[in-house]
Backbone as JSON, one array per atom type, in Angstrom:
{
  "sequence": "XXXXXXXXXXXXXXXXXXXXXXXXXXXXXXXXXXXXXXXXXXXXXXXXXXXXXXXXXXXXXXXXXXXXXXXXXXXXXXXXXXXXXXXXXXXXXXXXXXXXXXXXXXXXXXXXXXXXXXXXXXXXXXXXXXXXXXXXXXXXXXXXXXXXXXXXXXXXXXXXXXXXXXXXXXXXXXXXXXXXXXXXXXXXXXXXXXXXXXXXXXXXXXXXXXXXXXXXXXXXXXXXXXXXXXXXXXXXXXXXXXXXXXXXXXXXXXXXXXXXXXXXX",
  "N": [[2.28, -12.13, -0.16], [5.61, -12.1, 1.66], [7.96, -10.01, 2.76], [11.5, -9.63, 2.26], [13.97, -8.27, 4.13], [17.0, -6.0, 3.58], [20.26, -4.02, 4.49], [21.29, -1.45, 2.87], [24.77, 0.08, 2.54], [25.89, 3.06, 2.18], [28.4, 5.11, 1.95], [28.5, 6.9, 5.09], [25.95, 6.15, 5.49], [22.97, 4.59, 5.7], [20.86, 2.35, 4.19], [18.03, 0.93, 4.73], [16.1, -1.37, 3.15], [13.33, -3.52, 1.02], [11.7, -6.01, -0.24], [10.13, -7.8, -2.18], [8.7, -10.4, -3.8], [10.82, -12.48, -6.47], [11.42, -12.8, -9.21], [11.94, -11.9, -12.67], [11.39, -9.21, -13.57], [12.07, -6.33, -13.0], [11.26, -4.06, -10.62], [11.34, -0.92, -9.24], [11.1, 1.32, -6.01], [9.69, 4.1, -5.02], [9.16, 6.29, -2.09], [7.14, 8.91, -0.44], [6.87, 12.17, 0.88], [6.77, 11.19, 4.83], [6.33, 8.94, 4.88], [7.33, 5.62, 4.55], [9.11, 2.52, 3.22], [7.49, 0.26, 3.35], [5.11, 1.56, 2.75], [4.8, 0.31, 0.45], [3.69, -2.07, 0.4], [1.19, -3.29, -0.19], [1.66, -3.75, -2.62], [3.05, -5.63, -3.05], [2.32, -7.49, -1.6], [0.24, -8.25, -3.37], [1.86, -8.64, -5.72], [2.44, -9.72, -9.27], [3.19, -12.89, -10.74], [6.72, -13.47, -11.36], [8.09, -10.81, -11.59], [9.85, -9.03, -9.24], [9.95, -6.74, -6.51], [11.47, -3.92, -5.16], [12.0, -1.49, -2.31], [13.41, 0.36, -1.25], [13.86, 2.34, 2.14], [13.53, 5.95, 2.22], [16.25, 8.62, 2.92], [16.55, 9.71, 6.42], [14.13, 8.56, 6.38], [12.08, 5.96, 8.0], [13.64, 3.14, 8.58], [16.34, 4.12, 7.44], [19.24, 5.26, 8.39], [21.09, 8.54, 7.82], [23.06, 11.23, 7.32], [22.94, 14.83, 5.86], [23.42, 16.51, 2.7], [21.23, 14.24, 0.45], [21.94, 13.23, -3.23], [21.68, 12.41, -7.03], [23.66, 11.1, -7.61], [24.81, 9.68, -5.15], [21.15, 8.55, -4.89], [21.47, 7.18, -7.41], [23.96, 5.29, -6.85], [22.59, 3.84, -4.96], [20.49, 2.91, -6.45], [22.04, 1.21, -8.26], [23.13, -0.54, -6.91], [20.94, -2.33, -6.01], [19.96, -3.12, -8.3], [21.55, -4.32, -11.21], [20.31, -4.11, -14.18], [17.97, -3.1, -16.33], [15.17, -1.77, -15.24], [12.21, -0.8, -13.61], [11.18, 2.18, -12.74], [9.6, 3.75, -10.22], [7.6, 6.48, -8.42], [6.23, 8.22, -5.95], [4.45, 10.88, -4.74], [6.3, 12.86, -3.21], [8.64, 11.21, -3.85], [8.19, 10.6, -6.48], [9.34, 13.42, -7.56], [12.24, 12.62, -7.13], [12.37, 10.97, -8.76], [12.1, 11.87, -11.7], [14.14, 13.72, -11.26], [16.3, 11.77, -11.32], [15.84, 10.79, -14.02], [16.46, 13.08, -15.52], [19.31, 12.64, -14.9], [20.35, 10.22, -15.5], [19.2, 8.04, -17.23], [19.45, 5.64, -18.4], [19.58, 2.76, -17.42], [16.77, 2.67, -17.16], [13.75, 1.19, -17.28], [10.83, 1.9, -17.76], [9.04, 4.36, -16.82], [6.99, 5.87, -13.91], [4.83, 7.33, -12.58], [2.79, 8.11, -9.59], [1.14, 10.75, -8.8], [3.1, 12.61, -8.25], [5.23, 15.29, -7.0], [7.3, 17.44, -7.81], [6.89, 18.25, -10.87], [6.04, 21.06, -11.01], [7.2, 24.52, -10.46], [7.35, 25.16, -7.28], [7.1, 27.56, -5.46], [7.35, 28.55, -2.63], [8.9, 26.16, -2.08], [11.02, 26.31, -3.25], [12.38, 28.98, -2.28], [12.52, 28.04, 0.29], [14.59, 25.95, 0.26], [16.45, 27.41, -1.67], [17.81, 29.48, -1.2], [19.29, 31.66, 1.2], [18.25, 33.38, 2.56], [15.71, 32.68, 2.63], [15.85, 30.07, 3.72], [16.58, 30.53, 6.56], [14.33, 31.95, 6.85], [12.26, 29.83, 6.91], [13.79, 28.17, 8.69], [13.21, 29.32, 11.15], [10.15, 29.35, 11.01], [9.51, 27.47, 11.57], [10.35, 26.52, 13.85], [8.65, 28.34, 15.41], [5.75, 28.32, 14.63], [3.52, 29.75, 15.02], [2.38, 31.94, 13.96], [2.33, 31.06, 10.72], [0.81, 28.8, 10.83], [-1.94, 30.18, 11.09], [-2.37, 31.78, 9.05], [-2.57, 30.55, 7.56], [-4.91, 29.19, 8.19], [-6.75, 31.39, 8.01], [-6.45, 31.94, 5.44], [-7.45, 29.44, 4.16], [-10.2, 29.8, 5.76], [-10.87, 31.95, 4.21], [-11.42, 31.21, 1.97], [-9.24, 31.39, -0.24], [-7.7, 28.97, -0.29], [-7.94, 25.71, -1.12], [-9.33, 23.37, 0.98], [-8.42, 21.24, 1.3], [-5.06, 21.84, 1.63], [-5.27, 23.2, 3.7], [-5.96, 21.14, 5.93], [-4.11, 19.36, 4.82], [-1.38, 20.73, 5.52], [-1.74, 21.27, 8.41], [-1.73, 18.79, 9.6], [0.65, 17.2, 8.62], [2.32, 19.73, 9.72], [1.53, 19.74, 13.12], [2.9, 19.1, 15.07], [5.85, 19.67, 17.01], [7.56, 18.0, 16.54], [7.7, 16.66, 13.54], [7.63, 19.34, 12.32], [10.31, 19.31, 12.51], [10.93, 17.49, 10.97], [10.52, 18.15, 8.8], [11.45, 20.04, 8.18], [14.36, 19.26, 8.39], [14.04, 17.06, 6.1], [13.52, 18.25, 3.74], [15.37, 19.82, 3.22], [17.44, 18.09, 2.85], [16.96, 16.85, 0.9], [17.58, 18.86, -1.28], [18.7, 19.29, -3.58], [17.44, 17.83, -5.33], [16.4, 18.82, -8.22], [14.43, 18.9, -10.45], [14.59, 19.59, -13.98], [12.22, 20.39, -16.34], [12.01, 20.27, -19.1], [14.34, 19.4, -20.0], [13.95, 16.84, -18.59], [11.86, 15.6, -20.28], [13.04, 16.27, -22.76], [14.93, 14.13, -22.62], [12.98, 11.65, -21.9], [11.96, 11.08, -24.7], [14.64, 11.42, -25.92], [15.1, 9.09, -24.92], [13.37, 7.01, -25.65], [11.72, 6.3, -23.67], [9.01, 4.3, -22.37], [6.06, 6.59, -20.01], [4.47, 6.31, -17.24], [1.4, 8.14, -15.75], [-0.05, 8.78, -12.72], [-2.75, 10.18, -11.32], [-4.85, 10.79, -8.87], [-7.89, 11.81, -9.36], [-9.18, 13.66, -7.53], [-7.35, 15.02, -6.17], [-6.08, 17.9, -4.32], [-3.86, 18.64, -3.73], [-1.7, 17.66, -5.41], [-2.36, 18.51, -8.31], [-4.16, 16.6, -11.13], [-3.95, 18.37, -13.17], [-1.57, 19.45, -13.67], [-0.13, 17.22, -14.56], [-1.25, 16.64, -17.36], [0.09, 18.62, -18.47], [2.17, 18.3, -18.61], [2.67, 16.23, -19.91], [2.2, 17.08, -22.25], [3.61, 17.29, -25.47], [4.9, 15.03, -25.36], [3.78, 12.79, -26.53], [3.11, 9.53, -27.61], [4.74, 8.63, -25.92], [3.96, 9.41, -23.54], [1.31, 8.02, -20.72], [-1.82, 9.23, -19.32], [-3.4, 8.05, -16.46], [-6.44, 8.69, -14.5], [-7.73, 8.27, -11.02], [-10.81, 7.41, -9.17], [-9.68, 9.38, -6.43], [-8.28, 10.42, -3.86], [-5.03, 12.4, -2.64], [-3.8, 10.56, -1.88], [-2.58, 7.33, -3.07], [-1.57, 5.21, -2.64], [-3.14, 3.1, -1.58], [-5.14, -0.07, -0.31], [-7.26, -0.67, -1.36], [-6.95, 0.73, -4.33], [-4.3, -1.09, -4.67], [-4.22, -3.06, -7.07], [-5.72, -2.11, -9.23], [-3.37, -0.13, -9.89], [-0.46, -1.75, -9.54], [-1.46, -3.12, -12.34], [-1.15, -1.14, -14.15], [1.77, -0.69, -13.75], [3.31, -2.66, -14.32], [2.35, -4.13, -16.35]],
  "CA": [[4.27, -12.28, -0.14], [6.42, -11.32, 2.68], [9.36, -9.2, 2.15], [13.11, -9.83, 2.62], [14.93, -6.63, 4.2], [18.51, -6.11, 3.61], [20.97, -2.32, 4.52], [22.44, -0.58, 1.8], [25.63, 1.4, 3.27], [26.43, 4.5, 1.33], [29.18, 6.08, 2.89], [28.49, 6.77, 6.07], [24.11, 6.37, 6.03], [22.54, 2.77, 5.73], [20.04, 2.51, 3.33], [16.92, 0.39, 4.43], [15.77, -1.74, 1.92], [12.39, -3.94, 1.08], [11.85, -6.6, -1.31], [8.63, -8.58, -2.38], [9.41, -11.9, -5.53], [11.92, -12.62, -7.09], [11.1, -12.57, -10.13], [13.14, -11.27, -13.69], [11.19, -8.03, -14.01], [12.37, -5.7, -11.67], [10.22, -2.82, -9.71], [11.73, -0.03, -8.01], [9.31, 1.91, -5.73], [9.78, 5.7, -3.81], [7.88, 6.76, -1.33], [6.83, 9.91, -0.25], [7.29, 12.45, 2.73], [6.4, 10.71, 5.47], [6.44, 7.87, 4.67], [8.57, 4.74, 4.37], [9.56, 1.61, 1.87], [6.31, -0.5, 3.64], [4.25, 2.1, 1.72], [4.12, -0.27, -0.98], [3.35, -3.76, 1.04], [0.07, -3.81, -0.3], [1.99, -4.0, -3.95], [4.75, -6.9, -2.81], [1.74, -8.78, -1.49], [-0.32, -9.0, -4.36], [3.02, -8.52, -7.26], [2.18, -11.34, -9.62], [4.81, -13.95, -10.82], [7.78, -12.86, -12.31], [8.29, -9.43, -10.83], [10.61, -8.41, -8.03], [9.53, -5.21, -6.09], [12.21, -3.23, -3.98], [11.45, -0.28, -1.93], [13.93, 1.7, -0.23], [13.45, 3.78, 3.15], [15.04, 6.98, 1.79], [17.12, 8.93, 3.89], [15.22, 10.22, 7.1], [12.92, 8.36, 6.71], [11.71, 4.8, 8.43], [15.19, 2.93, 9.06], [17.84, 4.52, 7.2], [20.14, 6.59, 9.38], [21.99, 9.49, 7.6], [23.45, 12.54, 7.88], [24.04, 15.37, 5.0], [22.52, 16.47, 1.38], [21.26, 13.87, -0.55], [22.29, 13.21, -4.35], [21.07, 12.43, -7.59], [24.74, 10.48, -7.3], [23.38, 8.88, -3.86], [20.54, 7.92, -5.7], [22.37, 6.25, -8.23], [24.39, 4.49, -6.31], [21.81, 3.49, -4.38], [19.7, 1.58, -7.13], [23.21, 0.16, -8.5], [23.59, -1.46, -5.51], [19.82, -2.54, -6.04], [20.54, -3.89, -9.52], [22.22, -3.4, -12.82], [19.7, -4.77, -15.05], [16.88, -2.65, -17.27], [14.04, -1.79, -14.42], [10.95, 0.11, -13.61], [11.0, 2.98, -11.58], [8.16, 4.51, -9.54], [8.01, 7.36, -7.83], [5.05, 8.83, -5.56], [4.59, 12.01, -4.15], [8.22, 13.49, -2.69], [9.36, 10.06, -4.75], [8.17, 11.43, -7.68], [10.57, 13.98, -7.57], [13.39, 12.01, -6.95], [11.92, 10.11, -10.28], [12.21, 12.75, -12.56], [16.06, 14.1, -11.5], [17.25, 10.67, -11.68], [15.84, 10.43, -15.28], [17.31, 13.94, -16.08], [20.36, 12.79, -14.78], [20.51, 8.26, -15.61], [17.61, 7.27, -17.84], [20.16, 4.6, -19.56], [18.68, 1.72, -17.28], [15.21, 2.73, -16.6], [12.84, 0.48, -18.86], [9.6, 2.21, -17.57], [8.47, 5.49, -15.18], [6.14, 5.3, -12.91], [4.77, 8.79, -11.2], [2.03, 9.19, -9.11], [1.14, 12.01, -7.97], [4.74, 13.24, -8.16], [5.84, 16.44, -6.57], [8.05, 17.93, -9.42], [6.11, 18.55, -11.9], [5.6, 22.26, -11.17], [7.94, 24.79, -9.65], [6.72, 25.32, -6.18], [8.04, 28.81, -4.81], [7.99, 28.34, -1.2], [10.0, 25.05, -1.73], [12.29, 26.73, -3.61], [12.67, 29.94, -1.68], [12.85, 27.65, 1.86], [15.76, 25.5, 0.04], [17.39, 27.08, -2.6], [17.84, 30.58, -1.01], [19.47, 31.52, 2.4], [17.47, 33.95, 3.29], [14.04, 31.7, 2.38], [16.03, 29.01, 4.4], [16.6, 31.25, 7.6], [12.83, 32.25, 6.96], [11.75, 28.63, 6.87], [13.71, 27.49, 10.15], [12.01, 30.35, 12.52], [9.09, 29.13, 10.9], [9.22, 25.32, 11.78], [10.43, 26.35, 15.17], [7.23, 28.91, 15.72], [5.09, 28.17, 13.71], [2.14, 29.98, 15.17], [1.9, 32.84, 12.46], [2.18, 30.31, 9.3], [-0.87, 27.96, 10.74], [-2.79, 30.73, 11.91], [-2.35, 32.66, 8.23], [-3.06, 29.33, 6.59], [-6.21, 29.44, 8.65], [-7.46, 32.7, 7.53], [-6.93, 31.8, 3.61], [-8.92, 28.49, 4.49], [-11.57, 30.77, 5.7], [-11.95, 33.25, 2.91], [-11.64, 30.13, 0.21], [-8.62, 31.66, -0.94], [-6.55, 27.99, -0.76], [-8.44, 25.11, -0.99], [-9.37, 22.77, 2.3], [-7.51, 20.11, 1.38], [-4.4, 22.04, 1.45], [-5.03, 23.63, 4.95], [-5.32, 19.9, 6.07], [-2.28, 18.97, 4.99], [-0.64, 21.68, 6.6], [-1.92, 21.14, 9.88], [-1.8, 17.17, 9.54], [1.96, 17.67, 8.46], [2.67, 20.37, 11.02], [1.11, 20.36, 13.93], [4.15, 18.69, 16.41], [7.32, 19.96, 16.66], [8.88, 16.77, 15.65], [6.88, 16.97, 12.41], [7.7, 19.98, 11.2], [11.69, 19.13, 12.26], [11.47, 16.42, 9.95], [9.57, 18.65, 7.27], [12.79, 20.98, 7.72], [15.36, 18.06, 7.9], [14.22, 16.24, 4.71], [13.72, 19.37, 2.8], [17.29, 20.29, 3.25], [18.67, 16.88, 2.41], [16.55, 16.41, -0.41], [17.06, 20.29, -2.0], [20.11, 19.02, -4.81], [16.61, 16.87, -6.09], [15.35, 20.09, -8.97], [14.24, 18.21, -12.11], [14.4, 20.66, -15.47], [11.1, 19.53, -16.95], [12.59, 20.47, -20.53], [15.36, 18.26, -20.08], [13.43, 15.56, -18.72], [11.42, 15.28, -21.77], [13.86, 15.43, -24.1], [15.51, 12.08, -22.32], [12.28, 10.79, -22.22], [11.98, 11.82, -25.84], [15.54, 10.22, -26.95], [15.19, 6.78, -24.79], [11.63, 6.54, -25.82], [11.0, 5.64, -22.25], [7.14, 4.92, -21.26], [5.91, 6.79, -19.32], [2.85, 6.65, -17.0], [1.14, 8.74, -14.86], [-1.4, 8.14, -12.55], [-3.19, 10.83, -10.52], [-6.21, 10.81, -7.99], [-8.75, 12.99, -9.52], [-9.99, 14.68, -5.96], [-6.41, 15.23, -5.48], [-6.16, 18.44, -4.02], [-2.09, 18.58, -3.16], [-0.71, 17.55, -6.86], [-3.37, 17.91, -9.32], [-4.09, 15.94, -11.92], [-3.23, 19.17, -14.19], [-0.17, 19.21, -13.91], [0.24, 15.68, -15.23], [-1.79, 17.39, -18.23], [0.56, 19.98, -18.49], [3.41, 17.39, -18.55], [1.91, 15.35, -20.81], [2.13, 17.76, -23.74], [4.81, 16.81, -26.61], [5.58, 13.71, -25.62], [3.14, 12.25, -27.76], [2.39, 7.74, -27.36], [5.32, 7.97, -24.84], [3.36, 9.41, -22.22], [-0.39, 8.35, -20.83], [-1.93, 9.57, -17.71], [-4.73, 7.67, -15.59], [-6.93, 9.16, -13.39], [-8.22, 6.89, -10.41], [-11.27, 7.8, -8.23], [-8.61, 8.92, -5.09], [-7.45, 11.76, -3.64], [-3.67, 12.59, -2.88], [-3.0, 9.06, -1.28], [-2.7, 6.32, -3.83], [-0.91, 3.61, -1.84], [-4.25, 1.86, -0.66], [-4.79, -1.67, -0.71], [-8.12, -0.32, -2.76], [-6.16, 0.85, -5.32], [-3.53, -1.59, -5.93], [-4.71, -3.43, -8.12], [-5.26, -0.84, -11.06], [-1.79, 0.68, -10.17], [0.52, -2.51, -10.13], [-1.94, -3.34, -13.43], [-0.1, 0.2, -14.89], [2.81, -0.95, -13.46], [3.79, -3.64, -14.78], [1.66, -4.13, -18.0]],
  "C": [[4.63, -11.97, 1.15], [7.8, -10.85, 1.91], [10.54, -9.77, 2.96], [13.76, -8.72, 2.94], [16.3, -7.02, 4.52], [18.87, -4.02, 4.11], [22.29, -2.32, 3.44], [23.07, 0.35, 2.4], [26.31, 1.47, 2.0], [27.06, 4.95, 2.09], [29.12, 5.79, 3.97], [27.19, 6.34, 6.59], [24.01, 4.69, 5.3], [21.36, 2.58, 5.69], [18.99, 1.15, 3.71], [16.0, -0.97, 3.17], [14.97, -3.13, 1.89], [12.47, -4.73, -0.32], [10.94, -7.56, -1.59], [9.55, -9.52, -3.57], [10.77, -11.67, -5.38], [12.34, -13.47, -8.6], [12.18, -11.56, -11.38], [12.93, -10.1, -13.56], [11.43, -6.9, -12.79], [11.45, -4.47, -11.78], [11.11, -2.51, -8.95], [10.99, 1.0, -7.54], [10.6, 3.01, -4.69], [8.85, 5.57, -3.42], [7.55, 7.86, -1.36], [7.33, 10.49, 1.06], [6.54, 12.18, 3.49], [6.36, 9.76, 6.07], [7.78, 6.95, 4.82], [8.2, 3.6, 3.51], [7.71, 0.63, 2.23], [5.5, 0.31, 3.36], [3.98, 1.39, 0.63], [3.93, -2.04, -0.71], [1.93, -4.38, 0.81], [0.67, -4.25, -1.87], [2.64, -5.49, -3.97], [3.53, -7.94, -2.69], [0.77, -9.39, -2.11], [0.75, -8.75, -5.6], [2.56, -9.85, -7.96], [3.74, -11.71, -9.7], [5.68, -13.26, -11.86], [8.16, -11.78, -12.35], [9.32, -9.59, -9.44], [10.54, -7.0, -8.06], [10.85, -4.74, -5.14], [11.53, -1.88, -3.63], [12.72, 0.19, -1.12], [13.08, 2.34, 1.0], [14.44, 5.36, 2.8], [15.71, 7.8, 2.84], [15.81, 10.08, 4.72], [14.35, 10.02, 6.64], [12.81, 6.3, 6.66], [13.31, 4.38, 9.31], [16.03, 3.11, 8.51], [17.94, 5.59, 7.93], [20.89, 7.56, 7.57], [21.83, 10.76, 7.59], [23.85, 13.72, 5.78], [22.73, 15.49, 4.03], [22.72, 15.03, 0.42], [21.41, 13.84, -2.04], [21.52, 13.17, -5.23], [22.25, 10.74, -7.46], [24.49, 9.49, -6.55], [22.84, 7.57, -4.25], [20.89, 6.81, -6.52], [22.93, 5.41, -8.13], [23.26, 3.3, -5.5], [20.82, 2.13, -5.34], [20.75, 1.18, -8.26], [22.91, -0.96, -8.08], [22.62, -2.61, -6.06], [20.02, -3.69, -6.84], [21.56, -3.5, -10.95], [21.79, -4.17, -13.64], [18.32, -3.41, -15.03], [15.27, -2.82, -15.58], [13.28, -0.72, -14.21], [10.77, 0.45, -12.84], [9.56, 3.95, -11.33], [8.46, 5.25, -8.59], [6.62, 7.54, -7.16], [5.44, 9.92, -4.81], [6.37, 12.87, -4.4], [9.2, 12.23, -3.73], [9.58, 10.48, -5.89], [9.35, 12.18, -8.55], [12.08, 13.88, -7.85], [13.49, 11.48, -8.71], [13.02, 11.01, -11.37], [13.81, 13.71, -12.26], [16.65, 12.89, -12.1], [17.19, 10.4, -13.4], [16.3, 11.39, -16.05], [19.22, 13.26, -16.36], [21.35, 11.06, -15.07], [19.41, 7.63, -16.12], [18.45, 6.11, -18.87], [19.03, 2.93, -19.07], [17.22, 1.27, -17.16], [14.3, 2.01, -17.94], [11.57, 1.13, -18.87], [9.99, 3.68, -16.26], [7.51, 5.73, -14.99], [5.43, 6.16, -11.96], [3.17, 8.91, -11.03], [1.74, 9.82, -8.2], [2.08, 12.91, -7.36], [4.4, 14.8, -8.22], [7.43, 16.41, -8.27], [7.94, 18.34, -10.92], [5.88, 20.45, -12.03], [6.17, 22.99, -9.94], [6.49, 25.53, -8.6], [7.1, 26.24, -5.54], [8.08, 28.6, -3.53], [9.25, 26.92, -1.38], [11.15, 25.76, -2.27], [13.08, 27.81, -3.22], [13.43, 28.96, -0.07], [14.05, 27.12, 1.43], [17.0, 25.58, -0.71], [18.27, 28.82, -2.18], [18.11, 30.79, 0.34], [19.0, 32.34, 2.77], [16.13, 33.41, 3.39], [14.25, 30.6, 3.81], [15.91, 29.66, 5.68], [15.35, 31.06, 8.69], [11.82, 30.6, 7.54], [11.83, 27.77, 8.54], [13.09, 28.78, 11.03], [10.88, 29.85, 12.16], [8.57, 28.11, 11.13], [9.03, 25.5, 13.76], [8.99, 27.55, 16.29], [6.51, 29.71, 14.7], [3.66, 28.74, 13.63], [1.72, 31.11, 14.17], [1.71, 32.35, 10.65], [0.79, 29.58, 9.55], [-1.99, 29.43, 10.84], [-3.13, 31.89, 10.25], [-2.71, 31.83, 7.28], [-4.57, 29.33, 6.94], [-7.02, 30.02, 8.17], [-7.8, 32.38, 6.29], [-7.48, 30.91, 3.4], [-9.97, 29.14, 4.68], [-12.37, 31.43, 4.53], [-11.37, 32.27, 1.69], [-10.61, 30.49, -0.52], [-7.55, 30.54, -1.19], [-7.82, 27.47, -0.25], [-8.19, 23.93, 0.58], [-8.09, 21.67, 2.73], [-6.02, 20.2, 1.54], [-4.12, 22.32, 3.0], [-4.86, 21.86, 5.87], [-4.14, 19.37, 6.26], [-1.1, 19.6, 5.29], [-0.64, 21.17, 7.33], [-1.58, 19.52, 9.98], [-0.01, 16.9, 9.46], [3.26, 19.01, 9.52], [2.91, 21.05, 12.12], [1.8, 19.48, 15.03], [5.01, 19.05, 15.61], [8.07, 18.85, 15.8], [8.75, 16.63, 14.16], [8.06, 18.0, 11.95], [9.36, 19.9, 11.4], [12.01, 18.92, 11.3], [11.1, 17.22, 8.76], [11.22, 19.15, 7.14], [13.89, 20.0, 7.92], [15.1, 17.74, 6.56], [14.25, 17.1, 3.61], [14.79, 19.75, 2.0], [17.8, 19.23, 2.77], [18.26, 16.47, 1.08], [16.07, 18.0, -1.37], [17.93, 20.05, -3.22], [18.36, 18.56, -5.71], [15.66, 18.04, -7.07], [15.29, 19.55, -10.3], [14.06, 19.88, -13.3], [13.31, 19.66, -16.15], [11.2, 19.11, -18.55], [13.64, 19.46, -20.54], [14.89, 17.05, -19.19], [12.26, 14.83, -19.64], [11.71, 15.51, -22.45], [14.33, 14.12, -23.82], [14.44, 11.8, -22.44], [12.18, 10.48, -24.01], [13.12, 10.67, -26.73], [15.36, 9.12, -26.85], [14.12, 7.09, -25.53], [11.26, 5.61, -24.72], [9.64, 6.03, -21.95], [7.45, 5.6, -20.35], [4.38, 6.95, -18.61], [2.69, 7.03, -15.85], [-0.11, 8.34, -13.87], [-1.58, 9.05, -11.05], [-4.91, 10.31, -9.87], [-7.26, 12.42, -8.42], [-9.32, 14.03, -8.39], [-8.77, 14.8, -5.47], [-6.61, 17.04, -5.27], [-4.53, 19.18, -3.73], [-1.55, 18.78, -4.49], [-1.42, 16.88, -7.68], [-3.38, 17.56, -10.28], [-3.32, 17.31, -13.5], [-2.14, 19.25, -14.52], [0.42, 18.23, -14.54], [0.05, 16.58, -16.82], [-0.63, 17.62, -19.16], [1.64, 19.23, -18.94], [3.99, 16.78, -19.82], [1.93, 16.09, -22.63], [3.47, 17.81, -24.47], [5.25, 15.57, -26.19], [5.08, 12.13, -26.51], [2.52, 10.49, -26.95], [3.42, 7.58, -25.45], [4.82, 8.05, -23.91], [1.78, 9.49, -21.57], [-0.52, 8.5, -19.06], [-3.15, 9.24, -17.72], [-4.69, 8.31, -14.7], [-8.05, 8.01, -12.82], [-9.25, 7.96, -9.44], [-10.73, 7.82, -6.44], [-8.49, 10.74, -5.01], [-6.01, 11.91, -3.99], [-3.15, 10.84, -2.57], [-3.21, 8.14, -2.36], [-2.2, 5.26, -3.51], [-1.81, 2.89, -1.23], [-3.72, 0.5, -1.23], [-6.26, -1.97, -1.28], [-7.49, -0.26, -4.0], [-5.26, -0.02, -6.19], [-3.55, -2.45, -6.91], [-4.8, -2.82, -9.71], [-3.41, -0.72, -10.8], [-1.14, -0.64, -10.54], [-0.11, -2.65, -11.51], [-1.1, -2.45, -14.47], [1.21, -0.38, -14.75], [4.03, -2.36, -14.29], [3.14, -5.06, -16.27], [2.67, -3.89, -18.99]]
}
């Protein structure tokens, strides 16, 4: 199944959005850091009849143009422009953080929430320091411009087995080049307002009776399944968790069938 591409204008920004299918069951999927809407193309090609899948290029990703902070209100307007009917909201990694904040603020039109290895289930001290404090943001900017001390520290901690090798590889993959470091600084700063209050999110889920499906890679060392199990506590039948035989990257051809089954079930 091929996609249809459109552009949604929000203020001075322009968000590229891709659609697969034309069915009444609407799915909106938000990608992770450094990815793009076409990360969900494997889903789109295998989408069951009766569904439509929409995936936007989030700000500072793919073909979208954006300046300044991106907020929950911006996200709400984007989703409202995509559909006015109840929909299933999916988020992978960074996209999961956006989904959690959206559920906290605007849960009314969400039919189901599916989070794949979502960021935001745990307070990341370094993310908080870099995006929520002036001193931390200055240090963050300096480190992105002069990364040698940080990358050296990561290598040392990895050699001493104080952090796992998955994190070491992840850091070097995303911070190895100057353009990558600038992108990290810009994206973290752009998305800084997405700070989900997990207890508030869980209260919304219970109040709305919102079905939640969590999907994790059993061998994920970036966002571990244990975070999902902690979030699941107190949600009872509203929240189910599935572990797949995978690492952090869950948007692969091989995993598409099982992920789509969970999303469309």
